[in-house]
Amino acid sequence: LDIKKGSVVADIGAGVGYHVWRLAEIVGPTGRVIGEDIQEGMIRLLKKNIDDRKLGNVEVVLGTPTDPKLPKNAIDLVLMVDVYHEFSEPVTMMRMIQEALKPDGRIVLVEFRKEDPNVPIQPLHKMSVQDVRSELEPLGFKLQRSIEFLPWQHILIFTVSK
C-alpha cells in the first residue's frame, strides 16, 4: 500500500485492532494510526490490545454510523477492510472521510468479490469493482488501482479530488 514512515493512517471499522498494530509499526514512532469503530465493545477490546502492545502512536476513536470523528485534512490513508458495504449511510460517511483526507490522501477498500460465486460469503457482504466505482466516483473519488492477489477479496485504492 506504499505507506510511508510518519504517515497518518485511519483504520475505519478497526474492530479489535488486527490491522491497527501492524499499521502502527509501518508508520513508526513519527506516524500515527487512528483506530475507529462504532461499537463500544470493539473499542474496549481495541484499547486493551493497544495497551497490551504499548503502542504510543495509536489513537482510538468511537465514531458513529454517520461520522468517523476524524480530524479534518489530516489523514494520508484510510483503510476499510470488509467495512464499506456495512455503512448504513455510505454517502454521508464517505463525505466525512473525504474531509479528513489530505489533498493527496488515499482510501483503500478491501471487499469480498461479488463477481466470484465461489467466494463463500453471503451476497450482501460482497461488492464488485463496478459497484464500488459507481458509488464512489460520483463523490469525487477516482480508482487508482485494483489489486487482485487475495483469493476472495478486491483491494481497491482510490484518490480524491480536492
XYZ file of N, CA and C in Angstrom:
486
model
N 0.816 -1.215 0.000
C 0.000 0.000 0.000
C 0.845 1.259 0.000
N 2.150 1.083 -0.001
C 3.058 2.224 -0.089
C 2.811 3.249 1.030
N 2.747 2.753 2.255
C 2.570 3.621 3.429
C 3.950 4.030 3.915
N 4.157 5.324 4.043
C 5.464 5.858 4.423
C 5.567 6.043 5.938
N 6.801 5.961 6.431
C 7.061 6.305 7.835
C 6.580 7.745 8.060
N 5.974 7.984 9.195
C 5.492 9.317 9.517
C 4.089 9.610 9.001
N 3.487 8.671 8.290
C 2.131 8.876 7.760
C 1.090 8.833 8.867
N -0.068 9.422 8.560
C -1.238 9.329 9.426
C -2.240 8.442 8.699
N -2.574 7.323 9.342
C -3.447 6.323 8.733
C -4.633 6.081 9.656
N -5.823 5.987 9.070
C -7.023 5.674 9.843
C -7.558 4.319 9.403
N -7.818 3.452 10.377
C -8.461 2.169 10.119
C -9.903 2.313 10.571
N -10.816 2.406 9.594
C -12.234 2.587 9.882
C -12.854 1.200 10.056
N -13.591 1.036 11.146
C -14.122 -0.294 11.463
C -13.007 -1.205 11.929
N -12.160 -0.663 12.786
C -10.933 -1.351 13.200
C -11.171 -2.610 14.025
N -12.348 -2.735 14.604
C -12.612 -3.923 15.426
C -11.627 -4.012 16.576
N -11.027 -5.189 16.764
C -10.101 -5.396 17.881
C -8.693 -4.890 17.571
N -8.449 -4.464 16.323
C -7.164 -3.843 16.011
C -6.188 -4.656 15.197
N -6.633 -5.719 14.580
C -5.735 -6.586 13.809
C -4.839 -5.781 12.863
N -5.413 -4.847 12.144
C -4.609 -4.036 11.218
C -3.950 -2.848 11.927
N -4.551 -2.375 12.992
C -4.040 -1.190 13.692
C -2.614 -1.388 14.170
N -2.347 -2.488 14.885
C -0.987 -2.632 15.417
C 0.022 -2.905 14.318
N -0.404 -3.468 13.210
C 0.508 -3.651 12.078
C 0.796 -2.310 11.400
N -0.234 -1.490 11.254
C -0.054 -0.155 10.680
C 0.827 0.707 11.587
N 0.657 0.564 12.899
C 1.456 1.346 13.851
C 2.947 1.079 13.655
N 3.292 -0.156 13.376
C 4.693 -0.498 13.122
C 5.168 0.119 11.803
N 4.322 0.081 10.792
C 4.695 0.612 9.476
C 4.924 2.121 9.531
N 4.016 2.872 10.162
C 4.164 4.340 10.185
C 5.254 4.781 11.149
N 5.602 3.925 12.093
C 6.691 4.227 13.015
C 6.333 5.258 14.065
N 7.302 5.590 14.907
C 7.041 6.496 16.033
C 6.694 7.924 15.612
N 7.068 8.324 14.400
C 6.730 9.677 13.946
C 5.375 9.717 13.246
N 4.782 8.553 13.007
C 3.466 8.480 12.374
C 2.385 8.279 13.413
N 1.155 8.173 12.909
C 0.029 7.995 13.823
C -1.017 7.128 13.138
N -1.632 6.270 13.925
C -2.733 5.443 13.448
C -3.960 5.781 14.282
N -5.066 5.990 13.596
C -6.347 6.197 14.261
C -7.162 4.925 14.045
N -7.475 4.236 15.131
C -8.324 3.054 15.073
C -9.731 3.466 15.443
N -10.644 3.377 14.482
C -12.019 3.849 14.680
C -12.986 2.693 14.580
N -13.999 2.708 15.429
C -15.095 1.753 15.326
C -16.331 2.424 15.916
N -17.513 1.890 15.582
C -18.750 2.468 16.122
C -19.319 1.633 17.264
N -18.690 0.491 17.546
C -19.181 -0.381 18.605
C -18.316 -0.228 19.857
N -18.957 0.139 20.954
C -18.210 0.359 22.197
C -17.462 -0.894 22.642
N -18.044 -2.063 22.437
C -17.373 -3.312 22.804
C -16.075 -3.501 22.029
N -16.099 -3.166 20.754
C -14.885 -3.263 19.936
C -13.853 -2.237 20.398
N -14.301 -1.061 20.747
C -13.392 -0.010 21.216
C -12.682 -0.471 22.491
N -13.425 -1.098 23.400
C -12.805 -1.602 24.638
C -11.720 -2.633 24.318
N -12.036 -3.575 23.416
C -11.055 -4.599 23.051
C -9.869 -3.980 22.302
N -10.141 -3.012 21.451
C -9.075 -2.326 20.717
C -8.131 -1.618 21.692
N -8.693 -0.881 22.650
C -7.862 -0.185 23.640
C -6.996 -1.165 24.424
N -7.592 -2.294 24.812
C -6.824 -3.296 25.556
C -5.672 -3.822 24.703
N -5.930 -4.128 23.450
C -4.884 -4.638 22.568
C -3.787 -3.605 22.329
N -4.143 -2.358 22.238
C -3.154 -1.284 22.041
C -2.322 -1.126 23.319
N -3.000 -1.127 24.468
C -2.287 -1.013 25.753
C -1.359 -2.209 25.966
N -1.846 -3.412 25.670
C -1.019 -4.614 25.839
C 0.243 -4.544 24.988
N 0.152 -3.928 23.839
C 1.299 -3.821 22.927
C 2.117 -2.546 23.177
N 1.647 -1.722 24.113
C 2.347 -0.479 24.489
C 2.623 0.411 23.270
N 1.586 0.604 22.465
C 1.725 1.418 21.261
C 1.402 2.875 21.582
N 2.392 3.724 21.414
C 2.213 5.142 21.716
C 1.776 5.976 20.530
N 1.686 5.374 19.358
C 1.345 6.151 18.162
C -0.051 5.804 17.633
N -0.920 5.301 18.525
C -2.279 4.929 18.139
C -3.279 5.726 18.960
N -4.264 6.253 18.256
C -5.389 6.940 18.894
C -6.635 6.110 18.602
N -7.442 5.877 19.622
C -8.663 5.099 19.461
C -9.847 6.063 19.469
N -10.747 5.899 18.476
C -11.863 6.831 18.312
C -13.173 6.051 18.189
N -14.152 6.454 19.000
C -15.504 5.924 18.875
C -16.259 6.825 17.903
N -16.557 6.293 16.734
C -17.300 7.040 15.734
C -18.785 6.747 15.845
N -19.521 7.245 14.865
C -20.962 6.980 14.765
C -21.240 6.450 13.356
N -22.435 5.952 13.102
C -22.751 5.468 11.751
C -22.695 6.553 10.665
N -22.671 7.818 11.065
C -22.607 8.891 10.069
C -21.358 9.763 10.184
N -20.513 9.495 11.185
C -19.322 10.327 11.373
C -18.206 9.518 12.034
N -17.102 9.289 11.304
C -15.996 8.545 11.905
C -15.167 9.371 12.892
N -15.521 10.652 13.051
C -14.847 11.535 14.031
C -13.349 11.664 13.754
N -13.003 11.833 12.489
C -11.607 12.015 12.094
C -11.278 13.495 12.000
N -10.019 13.862 12.258
C -9.629 15.264 12.108
C -9.658 15.663 10.634
N -10.005 16.903 10.377
C -10.112 17.417 9.006
C -8.732 17.576 8.373
N -8.645 17.205 7.100
C -7.450 17.444 6.284
C -6.170 16.920 6.941
N -6.248 15.733 7.563
C -5.128 15.249 8.363
C -4.679 13.829 8.034
N -5.423 13.115 7.207
C -5.185 11.685 7.015
C -4.538 11.426 5.653
N -3.467 10.644 5.669
C -2.803 10.244 4.424
C -3.499 9.059 3.766
N -3.979 8.118 4.585
C -4.598 6.913 4.048
C -5.682 6.430 4.998
N -6.825 6.077 4.426
C -7.919 5.465 5.177
C -8.050 4.032 4.696
N -8.010 3.095 5.640
C -8.158 1.677 5.336
C -9.519 1.209 5.839
N -10.237 0.485 4.984
C -11.520 -0.116 5.369
C -11.520 -1.556 4.868
N -11.379 -2.495 5.788
C -11.330 -3.914 5.434
C -12.695 -4.540 5.728
N -13.389 -4.920 4.665
C -14.726 -5.514 4.769
C -15.657 -4.633 5.606
N -15.582 -3.329 5.364
C -16.330 -2.355 6.149
C -17.279 -1.531 5.286
N -16.823 -1.077 4.147
C -17.608 -0.120 3.359
C -19.033 -0.616 3.110
N -19.195 -1.873 2.729
C -20.527 -2.401 2.410
C -21.457 -2.407 3.626
N -20.907 -2.262 4.823
C -21.706 -2.254 6.053
C -22.259 -0.865 6.401
N -21.761 0.179 5.741
C -22.216 1.538 6.067
C -23.720 1.672 5.845
N -24.415 2.171 6.855
C -25.845 2.439 6.701
C -26.073 3.758 5.957
N -25.096 4.659 6.034
C -25.166 5.962 5.359
C -23.863 6.172 4.581
N -23.657 5.406 3.492
C -22.360 5.456 2.809
C -21.982 6.830 2.260
N -22.938 7.563 1.713
C -22.608 8.882 1.153
C -22.146 9.823 2.258
N -22.871 9.846 3.358
C -22.505 10.719 4.485
C -21.133 10.335 5.033
N -20.914 9.040 5.227
C -19.617 8.589 5.761
C -18.475 8.944 4.812
N -18.674 8.715 3.529
C -17.597 8.993 2.579
C -17.327 10.487 2.470
N -18.333 11.317 2.627
C -18.105 12.778 2.653
C -17.255 13.160 3.866
N -17.536 12.546 5.010
C -16.759 12.833 6.219
C -15.314 12.339 6.049
N -15.150 11.181 5.449
C -13.811 10.649 5.190
C -13.080 11.537 4.200
N -13.785 12.007 3.192
C -13.199 12.909 2.195
C -12.663 14.173 2.865
N -13.423 14.726 3.804
C -12.984 15.927 4.527
C -11.746 15.647 5.377
N -11.594 14.427 5.844
C -10.465 14.072 6.704
C -9.176 13.848 5.921
N -9.305 13.504 4.649
C -8.118 13.207 3.843
C -7.334 14.465 3.493
N -6.021 14.322 3.475
C -5.162 15.371 2.941
C -5.404 15.446 1.433
N -4.985 16.538 0.764
C -5.229 16.655 -0.678
C -4.709 15.484 -1.505
N -3.638 14.847 -1.078
C -3.105 13.699 -1.824
C -3.442 12.381 -1.125
N -4.454 12.403 -0.255
C -4.823 11.223 0.515
C -5.462 10.137 -0.328
N -5.436 8.936 0.232
C -5.986 7.772 -0.471
C -6.906 6.995 0.457
N -7.859 6.292 -0.148
C -8.631 5.322 0.619
C -8.383 3.952 0.010
N -8.344 2.961 0.872
C -8.153 1.579 0.446
C -9.323 0.778 0.992
N -10.064 0.173 0.070
C -11.169 -0.693 0.452
C -10.799 -2.133 0.124
N -11.053 -3.011 1.072
C -10.917 -4.441 0.839
C -12.337 -4.988 0.953
N -12.823 -5.563 -0.139
C -14.195 -6.066 -0.179
C -14.225 -7.438 -0.858
N -15.086 -8.305 -0.353
C -15.246 -9.620 -0.959
C -15.797 -9.498 -2.373
N -15.303 -10.349 -3.264
C -15.633 -10.292 -4.691
C -17.048 -10.783 -4.989
N -17.879 -9.863 -5.396
C -19.240 -10.201 -5.823
C -19.210 -10.988 -7.134
N -18.206 -10.720 -7.960
C -18.108 -11.350 -9.274
C -17.827 -12.849 -9.194
N -17.368 -13.315 -8.045
C -16.956 -14.714 -7.919
C -17.965 -15.498 -7.078
N -18.774 -16.348 -7.727
C -19.775 -17.119 -6.976
C -19.156 -18.137 -6.022
N -17.863 -18.415 -6.170
C -17.200 -19.382 -5.297
C -16.705 -18.792 -3.983
N -16.795 -17.452 -3.832
C -16.415 -16.829 -2.559
C -17.513 -17.156 -1.551
N -17.171 -17.883 -0.472
C -18.189 -18.398 0.454
C -18.670 -17.361 1.475
N -19.189 -16.268 0.963
C -19.685 -15.175 1.804
C -21.086 -14.834 1.296
N -21.969 -14.465 2.200
C -23.318 -14.075 1.783
C -23.249 -12.920 0.779
N -24.096 -12.935 -0.233
C -24.055 -11.894 -1.270
C -24.133 -10.463 -0.733
N -24.867 -10.231 0.363
C -24.964 -8.862 0.874
C -23.641 -8.341 1.425
N -22.653 -9.215 1.605
C -21.333 -8.807 2.085
C -20.302 -8.770 0.964
N -20.762 -8.796 -0.275
C -19.860 -8.768 -1.426
C -20.102 -7.509 -2.244
N -19.050 -7.046 -2.912
C -19.172 -5.913 -3.838
C -18.290 -6.164 -5.049
N -18.778 -5.778 -6.204
C -17.948 -5.825 -7.405
C -17.144 -4.536 -7.497
N -16.115 -4.558 -8.316
C -15.342 -3.334 -8.552
C -16.274 -2.265 -9.100
N -17.156 -2.645 -10.024
C -18.080 -1.667 -10.610
C -19.055 -1.114 -9.577
N -19.519 -1.962 -8.635
C -20.393 -1.477 -7.554
C -19.704 -0.350 -6.785
N -18.464 -0.598 -6.399
C -17.730 0.388 -5.600
C -17.494 1.652 -6.418
N -17.051 1.487 -7.654
C -16.804 2.653 -8.520
C -18.070 3.484 -8.708
N -19.202 2.818 -8.925
C -20.444 3.551 -9.188
C -20.911 4.343 -7.965
N -20.487 3.928 -6.780
C -20.847 4.665 -5.572
C -19.841 5.758 -5.232
N -18.546 5.493 -5.440
C -17.525 6.442 -5.000
C -17.169 7.502 -6.046
N -17.174 7.148 -7.301
C -16.755 8.124 -8.320
C -17.663 9.350 -8.381
N -18.989 9.229 -8.223
C -19.818 10.440 -8.198
C -19.513 11.365 -7.014
N -18.856 10.826 -5.988
C -18.489 11.632 -4.812
C -17.126 12.296 -4.968
N -16.453 12.060 -6.091
C -15.154 12.688 -6.329
C -13.959 11.786 -6.102
N -14.193 10.511 -5.852
C -13.089 9.574 -5.692
C -12.746 8.968 -7.049
N -11.462 8.681 -7.243
C -11.022 8.106 -8.516
C -10.261 6.819 -8.246
N -10.682 5.739 -8.916
C -9.988 4.469 -8.761
C -8.590 4.590 -9.346
N -7.586 4.361 -8.514
C -6.193 4.394 -8.959
C -5.709 3.004 -9.348
N -6.170 2.017 -8.562
C -5.614 0.686 -8.764
C -6.518 -0.357 -8.107
N -6.619 -1.493 -8.750
C -7.292 -2.648 -8.182
C -6.241 -3.744 -8.059
N -6.066 -4.248 -6.854
C -5.065 -5.290 -6.602
C -5.834 -6.589 -6.362
N -5.466 -7.635 -7.077
C -6.284 -8.845 -7.081
C -5.526 -10.112 -6.668
N -4.545 -10.005 -5.771
C -3.799 -11.203 -5.370
C -4.470 -11.993 -4.252
N -5.387 -11.393 -3.515
C -6.082 -12.119 -2.453
C -7.068 -13.107 -3.085
N -7.243 -14.272 -2.482
C -8.102 -15.283 -3.120
C -9.586 -14.908 -3.182
N -10.091 -14.097 -2.238
C -11.524 -13.814 -2.178
C -11.886 -12.341 -2.247
N -10.896 -11.443 -2.120
C -11.211 -10.028 -1.961
C -10.494 -9.155 -2.987
N -11.157 -8.043 -3.319
C -10.536 -6.973 -4.092
C -9.844 -6.034 -3.105
N -8.728 -5.446 -3.516
C -8.132 -4.325 -2.800
C -8.233 -3.151 -3.774
N -9.027 -2.153 -3.406
C -9.307 -1.034 -4.301
C -8.735 0.249 -3.699
N -7.873 0.903 -4.451
C -7.232 2.134 -3.978
C -7.803 3.315 -4.754
N -8.341 4.261 -4.008
C -8.925 5.461 -4.593
C -8.186 6.705 -4.090
N -8.155 7.718 -4.926
C -7.689 9.044 -4.517
C -8.901 9.969 -4.573
N -8.720 11.155 -4.058
C -9.835 12.111 -4.018
C -9.385 13.409 -4.650
N -10.299 14.053 -5.346
C -10.024 15.384 -5.901
C -10.504 16.416 -4.877
N -9.603 17.319 -4.503
C -9.988 18.369 -3.533
C -9.851 19.716 -4.169
